[in-house]
Amino acid sequence: MSEQLGPFQGIWDAWTEAEQEIARKPLSHFERATQIQFEELQEHLSQGNREAAARELIDVVSIALNNLRNLGFTPREIAEIAQDRADRRMKGQAKEILEKYRKTYGI
């Protein structure tokens, strides 16, 4: 068992039993599953339940990991991609990224 995903490794491992089914899912499955989690997140936030909201966000991470699994990536590769993305795209650029979303998408 690899430990490349740190605190998210348990999520990866939990879904290993459904790996073949996940491999057959279209991108739309992951998109809709993410939308559902954000709908549930909003419901918990409207009720003031931060802990339940946090669990929904962990479910979003789970969906992202399963989408990466669907694309054929291993935990080691995911860890490398995440570190590279942080170093090359996000580090020192967070404000610029937020500004891009404001200008381009109005959020």
Short mmCIF file of N, CA and C in Angstrom, two decimals:
data_model
loop_
_atom_site.label_atom_id
_atom_site.label_comp_id
_atom_site.label_asym_id
_atom_site.label_seq_id
_atom_site.Cartn_x
_atom_site.Cartn_y
_atom_site.Cartn_z
N MET A 1 0.84 -1.18 0.00
CA MET A 1 0.00 0.00 0.00
C MET A 1 0.89 1.24 0.00
N SER A 2 0.66 2.10 -0.95
CA SER A 2 1.42 3.33 -1.08
C SER A 2 0.90 4.37 -0.09
N GLU A 3 1.75 5.28 0.30
CA GLU A 3 1.34 6.37 1.18
C GLU A 3 1.64 7.72 0.52
N GLN A 4 1.57 7.77 -0.79
CA GLN A 4 1.93 8.96 -1.54
C GLN A 4 0.97 10.13 -1.35
N LEU A 5 -0.24 9.84 -0.97
CA LEU A 5 -1.28 10.88 -0.92
C LEU A 5 -1.50 11.45 0.48
N GLY A 6 -0.59 11.14 1.39
CA GLY A 6 -0.69 11.68 2.74
C GLY A 6 -2.04 11.40 3.37
N PRO A 7 -2.70 12.44 3.92
CA PRO A 7 -3.97 12.20 4.61
C PRO A 7 -5.09 11.73 3.69
N PHE A 8 -4.88 11.82 2.39
CA PHE A 8 -5.90 11.38 1.44
C PHE A 8 -5.69 9.95 0.96
N GLN A 9 -4.64 9.31 1.44
CA GLN A 9 -4.36 7.94 1.01
C GLN A 9 -5.49 6.99 1.40
N GLY A 10 -6.06 7.19 2.58
CA GLY A 10 -7.17 6.33 3.01
C GLY A 10 -8.36 6.41 2.08
N ILE A 11 -8.62 7.60 1.55
CA ILE A 11 -9.71 7.76 0.59
C ILE A 11 -9.40 6.96 -0.67
N TRP A 12 -8.18 7.10 -1.17
CA TRP A 12 -7.77 6.33 -2.36
C TRP A 12 -7.96 4.84 -2.13
N ASP A 13 -7.45 4.37 -0.99
CA ASP A 13 -7.51 2.94 -0.67
C ASP A 13 -8.95 2.45 -0.53
N ALA A 14 -9.82 3.28 0.05
CA ALA A 14 -11.22 2.89 0.24
C ALA A 14 -11.91 2.61 -1.09
N TRP A 15 -11.52 3.34 -2.13
CA TRP A 15 -12.17 3.20 -3.42
C TRP A 15 -11.53 2.15 -4.33
N THR A 16 -10.46 1.52 -3.87
CA THR A 16 -9.78 0.52 -4.69
C THR A 16 -10.73 -0.62 -5.07
N GLU A 17 -11.64 -0.97 -4.18
CA GLU A 17 -12.57 -2.07 -4.45
C GLU A 17 -13.49 -1.78 -5.64
N ALA A 18 -13.68 -0.51 -5.96
CA ALA A 18 -14.57 -0.13 -7.08
C ALA A 18 -13.77 0.35 -8.30
N GLU A 19 -12.48 0.05 -8.33
CA GLU A 19 -11.60 0.57 -9.36
C GLU A 19 -12.07 0.26 -10.78
N GLN A 20 -12.53 -0.95 -11.03
CA GLN A 20 -12.97 -1.32 -12.38
C GLN A 20 -14.22 -0.55 -12.79
N GLU A 21 -15.13 -0.38 -11.86
CA GLU A 21 -16.33 0.40 -12.17
C GLU A 21 -15.99 1.87 -12.41
N ILE A 22 -15.11 2.42 -11.61
CA ILE A 22 -14.68 3.81 -11.78
C ILE A 22 -14.05 4.00 -13.15
N ALA A 23 -13.31 3.02 -13.61
CA ALA A 23 -12.63 3.12 -14.91
C ALA A 23 -13.63 3.25 -16.07
N ARG A 24 -14.85 2.81 -15.86
CA ARG A 24 -15.87 2.88 -16.92
C ARG A 24 -16.72 4.15 -16.87
N LYS A 25 -16.53 4.96 -15.85
CA LYS A 25 -17.37 6.16 -15.69
C LYS A 25 -16.93 7.25 -16.66
N PRO A 26 -17.90 7.94 -17.28
CA PRO A 26 -17.57 9.08 -18.14
C PRO A 26 -17.27 10.32 -17.28
N LEU A 27 -16.67 11.29 -17.88
CA LEU A 27 -16.36 12.54 -17.18
C LEU A 27 -17.61 13.16 -16.57
N SER A 28 -18.73 13.03 -17.25
CA SER A 28 -19.98 13.61 -16.75
C SER A 28 -20.37 13.05 -15.37
N HIS A 29 -20.01 11.81 -15.09
CA HIS A 29 -20.27 11.22 -13.77
C HIS A 29 -19.58 12.03 -12.68
N PHE A 30 -18.31 12.33 -12.89
CA PHE A 30 -17.52 13.06 -11.89
C PHE A 30 -17.99 14.50 -11.77
N GLU A 31 -18.37 15.09 -12.89
CA GLU A 31 -18.88 16.46 -12.87
C GLU A 31 -20.16 16.54 -12.05
N ARG A 32 -21.09 15.64 -12.31
CA ARG A 32 -22.38 15.66 -11.59
C ARG A 32 -22.19 15.31 -10.12
N ALA A 33 -21.33 14.34 -9.84
CA ALA A 33 -21.08 13.97 -8.45
C ALA A 33 -20.53 15.16 -7.67
N THR A 34 -19.66 15.94 -8.31
CA THR A 34 -19.11 17.14 -7.68
C THR A 34 -20.21 18.17 -7.44
N GLN A 35 -21.08 18.36 -8.41
CA GLN A 35 -22.20 19.30 -8.25
C GLN A 35 -23.07 18.90 -7.06
N ILE A 36 -23.34 17.61 -6.95
CA ILE A 36 -24.16 17.12 -5.83
C ILE A 36 -23.50 17.44 -4.50
N GLN A 37 -22.20 17.24 -4.42
CA GLN A 37 -21.50 17.52 -3.17
C GLN A 37 -21.58 19.00 -2.81
N PHE A 38 -21.47 19.87 -3.81
CA PHE A 38 -21.58 21.30 -3.53
C PHE A 38 -23.01 21.69 -3.13
N GLU A 39 -24.00 21.02 -3.67
CA GLU A 39 -25.37 21.26 -3.24
C GLU A 39 -25.54 20.86 -1.77
N GLU A 40 -24.99 19.72 -1.41
CA GLU A 40 -25.05 19.26 -0.02
C GLU A 40 -24.24 20.18 0.89
N LEU A 41 -23.10 20.66 0.40
CA LEU A 41 -22.28 21.60 1.15
C LEU A 41 -23.08 22.86 1.48
N GLN A 42 -23.75 23.39 0.48
CA GLN A 42 -24.55 24.60 0.68
C GLN A 42 -25.65 24.38 1.71
N GLU A 43 -26.27 23.22 1.65
CA GLU A 43 -27.32 22.91 2.62
C GLU A 43 -26.76 22.90 4.05
N HIS A 44 -25.62 22.26 4.23
CA HIS A 44 -25.01 22.22 5.57
C HIS A 44 -24.59 23.61 6.04
N LEU A 45 -24.06 24.41 5.13
CA LEU A 45 -23.66 25.77 5.51
C LEU A 45 -24.87 26.61 5.88
N SER A 46 -25.97 26.43 5.18
CA SER A 46 -27.18 27.20 5.50
C SER A 46 -27.74 26.81 6.87
N GLN A 47 -27.40 25.62 7.33
CA GLN A 47 -27.82 25.16 8.65
C GLN A 47 -26.76 25.44 9.72
N GLY A 48 -25.63 26.05 9.29
CA GLY A 48 -24.56 26.38 10.22
C GLY A 48 -23.74 25.19 10.67
N ASN A 49 -23.77 24.11 9.90
CA ASN A 49 -23.06 22.89 10.27
C ASN A 49 -21.73 22.80 9.52
N ARG A 50 -20.70 23.42 10.09
CA ARG A 50 -19.38 23.45 9.47
C ARG A 50 -18.75 22.07 9.33
N GLU A 51 -18.94 21.22 10.32
CA GLU A 51 -18.34 19.89 10.29
C GLU A 51 -18.90 19.06 9.13
N ALA A 52 -20.21 19.11 8.96
CA ALA A 52 -20.84 18.39 7.84
C ALA A 52 -20.39 19.00 6.51
N ALA A 53 -20.26 20.31 6.47
CA ALA A 53 -19.78 20.99 5.26
C ALA A 53 -18.37 20.52 4.93
N ALA A 54 -17.54 20.40 5.92
CA ALA A 54 -16.16 19.93 5.70
C ALA A 54 -16.15 18.52 5.13
N ARG A 55 -17.05 17.68 5.62
CA ARG A 55 -17.12 16.30 5.09
C ARG A 55 -17.50 16.29 3.62
N GLU A 56 -18.38 17.21 3.23
CA GLU A 56 -18.76 17.29 1.81
C GLU A 56 -17.56 17.71 0.96
N LEU A 57 -16.74 18.60 1.48
CA LEU A 57 -15.55 19.01 0.73
C LEU A 57 -14.54 17.88 0.62
N ILE A 58 -14.46 17.04 1.65
CA ILE A 58 -13.60 15.85 1.55
C ILE A 58 -14.16 14.92 0.48
N ASP A 59 -15.48 14.85 0.36
CA ASP A 59 -16.08 14.05 -0.71
C ASP A 59 -15.70 14.60 -2.08
N VAL A 60 -15.56 15.92 -2.20
CA VAL A 60 -15.12 16.53 -3.46
C VAL A 60 -13.68 16.06 -3.77
N VAL A 61 -12.85 16.02 -2.76
CA VAL A 61 -11.48 15.51 -2.94
C VAL A 61 -11.53 14.06 -3.40
N SER A 62 -12.41 13.29 -2.79
CA SER A 62 -12.57 11.88 -3.16
C SER A 62 -12.96 11.74 -4.64
N ILE A 63 -13.88 12.57 -5.08
CA ILE A 63 -14.30 12.54 -6.48
C ILE A 63 -13.14 12.91 -7.39
N ALA A 64 -12.37 13.92 -7.00
CA ALA A 64 -11.21 14.32 -7.80
C ALA A 64 -10.20 13.17 -7.88
N LEU A 65 -9.95 12.52 -6.76
CA LEU A 65 -9.01 11.39 -6.76
C LEU A 65 -9.52 10.26 -7.66
N ASN A 66 -10.82 10.00 -7.60
CA ASN A 66 -11.37 8.94 -8.45
C ASN A 66 -11.34 9.32 -9.93
N ASN A 67 -11.48 10.59 -10.23
CA ASN A 67 -11.35 11.03 -11.61
C ASN A 67 -9.91 10.84 -12.08
N LEU A 68 -8.95 11.16 -11.22
CA LEU A 68 -7.54 10.92 -11.56
C LEU A 68 -7.28 9.42 -11.73
N ARG A 69 -7.89 8.61 -10.88
CA ARG A 69 -7.78 7.14 -11.02
C ARG A 69 -8.35 6.72 -12.37
N ASN A 70 -9.50 7.29 -12.72
CA ASN A 70 -10.15 7.01 -14.00
C ASN A 70 -9.23 7.33 -15.17
N LEU A 71 -8.43 8.38 -15.02
CA LEU A 71 -7.49 8.77 -16.07
C LEU A 71 -6.22 7.92 -16.06
N GLY A 72 -6.10 7.01 -15.11
CA GLY A 72 -4.99 6.07 -15.09
C GLY A 72 -3.79 6.48 -14.26
N PHE A 73 -3.94 7.51 -13.42
CA PHE A 73 -2.82 7.95 -12.61
C PHE A 73 -2.71 7.14 -11.33
N THR A 74 -1.49 6.94 -10.88
CA THR A 74 -1.20 6.26 -9.62
C THR A 74 -1.07 7.30 -8.51
N PRO A 75 -1.15 6.88 -7.25
CA PRO A 75 -0.93 7.83 -6.16
C PRO A 75 0.39 8.58 -6.28
N ARG A 76 1.44 7.90 -6.64
CA ARG A 76 2.75 8.55 -6.79
C ARG A 76 2.69 9.64 -7.86
N GLU A 77 2.08 9.32 -8.99
CA GLU A 77 1.96 10.31 -10.07
C GLU A 77 1.09 11.50 -9.64
N ILE A 78 0.02 11.21 -8.93
CA ILE A 78 -0.86 12.28 -8.45
C ILE A 78 -0.09 13.20 -7.50
N ALA A 79 0.68 12.62 -6.60
CA ALA A 79 1.48 13.43 -5.67
C ALA A 79 2.45 14.32 -6.43
N GLU A 80 3.08 13.77 -7.46
CA GLU A 80 4.03 14.55 -8.26
C GLU A 80 3.32 15.66 -9.03
N ILE A 81 2.18 15.35 -9.61
CA ILE A 81 1.40 16.36 -10.35
C ILE A 81 0.97 17.48 -9.41
N ALA A 82 0.49 17.11 -8.21
CA ALA A 82 0.03 18.12 -7.25
C ALA A 82 1.17 19.03 -6.82
N GLN A 83 2.33 18.45 -6.53
CA GLN A 83 3.47 19.26 -6.12
C GLN A 83 3.93 20.16 -7.24
N ASP A 84 3.98 19.63 -8.45
CA ASP A 84 4.40 20.42 -9.60
C ASP A 84 3.41 21.56 -9.85
N ARG A 85 2.13 21.27 -9.73
CA ARG A 85 1.10 22.30 -9.95
C ARG A 85 1.23 23.41 -8.92
N ALA A 86 1.46 23.03 -7.68
CA ALA A 86 1.63 24.03 -6.63
C ALA A 86 2.85 24.89 -6.89
N ASP A 87 3.95 24.25 -7.25
CA ASP A 87 5.21 24.97 -7.47
C ASP A 87 5.18 25.85 -8.71
N ARG A 88 4.64 25.33 -9.81
CA ARG A 88 4.71 26.05 -11.08
C ARG A 88 3.52 26.96 -11.37
N ARG A 89 2.37 26.66 -10.79
CA ARG A 89 1.18 27.43 -11.14
C ARG A 89 0.66 28.29 -10.00
N MET A 90 0.79 27.81 -8.77
CA MET A 90 0.13 28.50 -7.67
C MET A 90 1.06 29.32 -6.79
N LYS A 91 2.22 28.79 -6.49
CA LYS A 91 3.14 29.46 -5.57
C LYS A 91 3.49 30.86 -6.09
N GLY A 92 3.20 31.86 -5.28
CA GLY A 92 3.49 33.23 -5.64
C GLY A 92 2.53 33.82 -6.66
N GLN A 93 1.48 33.09 -7.02
CA GLN A 93 0.56 33.57 -8.04
C GLN A 93 -0.90 33.53 -7.60
N ALA A 94 -1.14 33.27 -6.35
CA ALA A 94 -2.51 33.11 -5.86
C ALA A 94 -3.37 34.34 -6.15
N LYS A 95 -2.84 35.52 -5.91
CA LYS A 95 -3.63 36.74 -6.15
C LYS A 95 -3.93 36.91 -7.63
N GLU A 96 -2.97 36.59 -8.48
CA GLU A 96 -3.19 36.69 -9.92
C GLU A 96 -4.23 35.68 -10.40
N ILE A 97 -4.22 34.50 -9.81
CA ILE A 97 -5.22 33.49 -10.17
C ILE A 97 -6.62 33.97 -9.79
N LEU A 98 -6.75 34.52 -8.58
CA LEU A 98 -8.05 35.05 -8.16
C LEU A 98 -8.50 36.19 -9.08
N GLU A 99 -7.57 37.04 -9.47
CA GLU A 99 -7.89 38.15 -10.36
C GLU A 99 -8.35 37.64 -11.72
N LYS A 100 -7.72 36.60 -12.22
CA LYS A 100 -8.13 36.00 -13.50
C LYS A 100 -9.58 35.52 -13.41
N TYR A 101 -9.92 34.83 -12.33
CA TYR A 101 -11.29 34.35 -12.16
C TYR A 101 -12.27 35.51 -12.05
N ARG A 102 -11.85 36.60 -11.40
CA ARG A 102 -12.71 37.77 -11.29
C ARG A 102 -12.96 38.38 -12.65
N LYS A 103 -11.89 38.61 -13.41
CA LYS A 103 -12.00 39.26 -14.72
C LYS A 103 -12.66 38.35 -15.77
N THR A 104 -12.23 37.11 -15.81
CA THR A 104 -12.69 36.21 -16.87
C THR A 104 -14.09 35.64 -16.60
N TYR A 105 -14.35 35.32 -15.36
CA TYR A 105 -15.60 34.61 -15.04
C TYR A 105 -16.54 35.39 -14.13
N GLY A 106 -16.09 36.55 -13.66
CA GLY A 106 -16.96 37.37 -12.83
C GLY A 106 -17.21 36.81 -11.45
N ILE A 107 -16.27 36.04 -10.94
CA ILE A 107 -16.45 35.49 -9.59
C ILE A 107 -15.35 35.96 -8.66
#
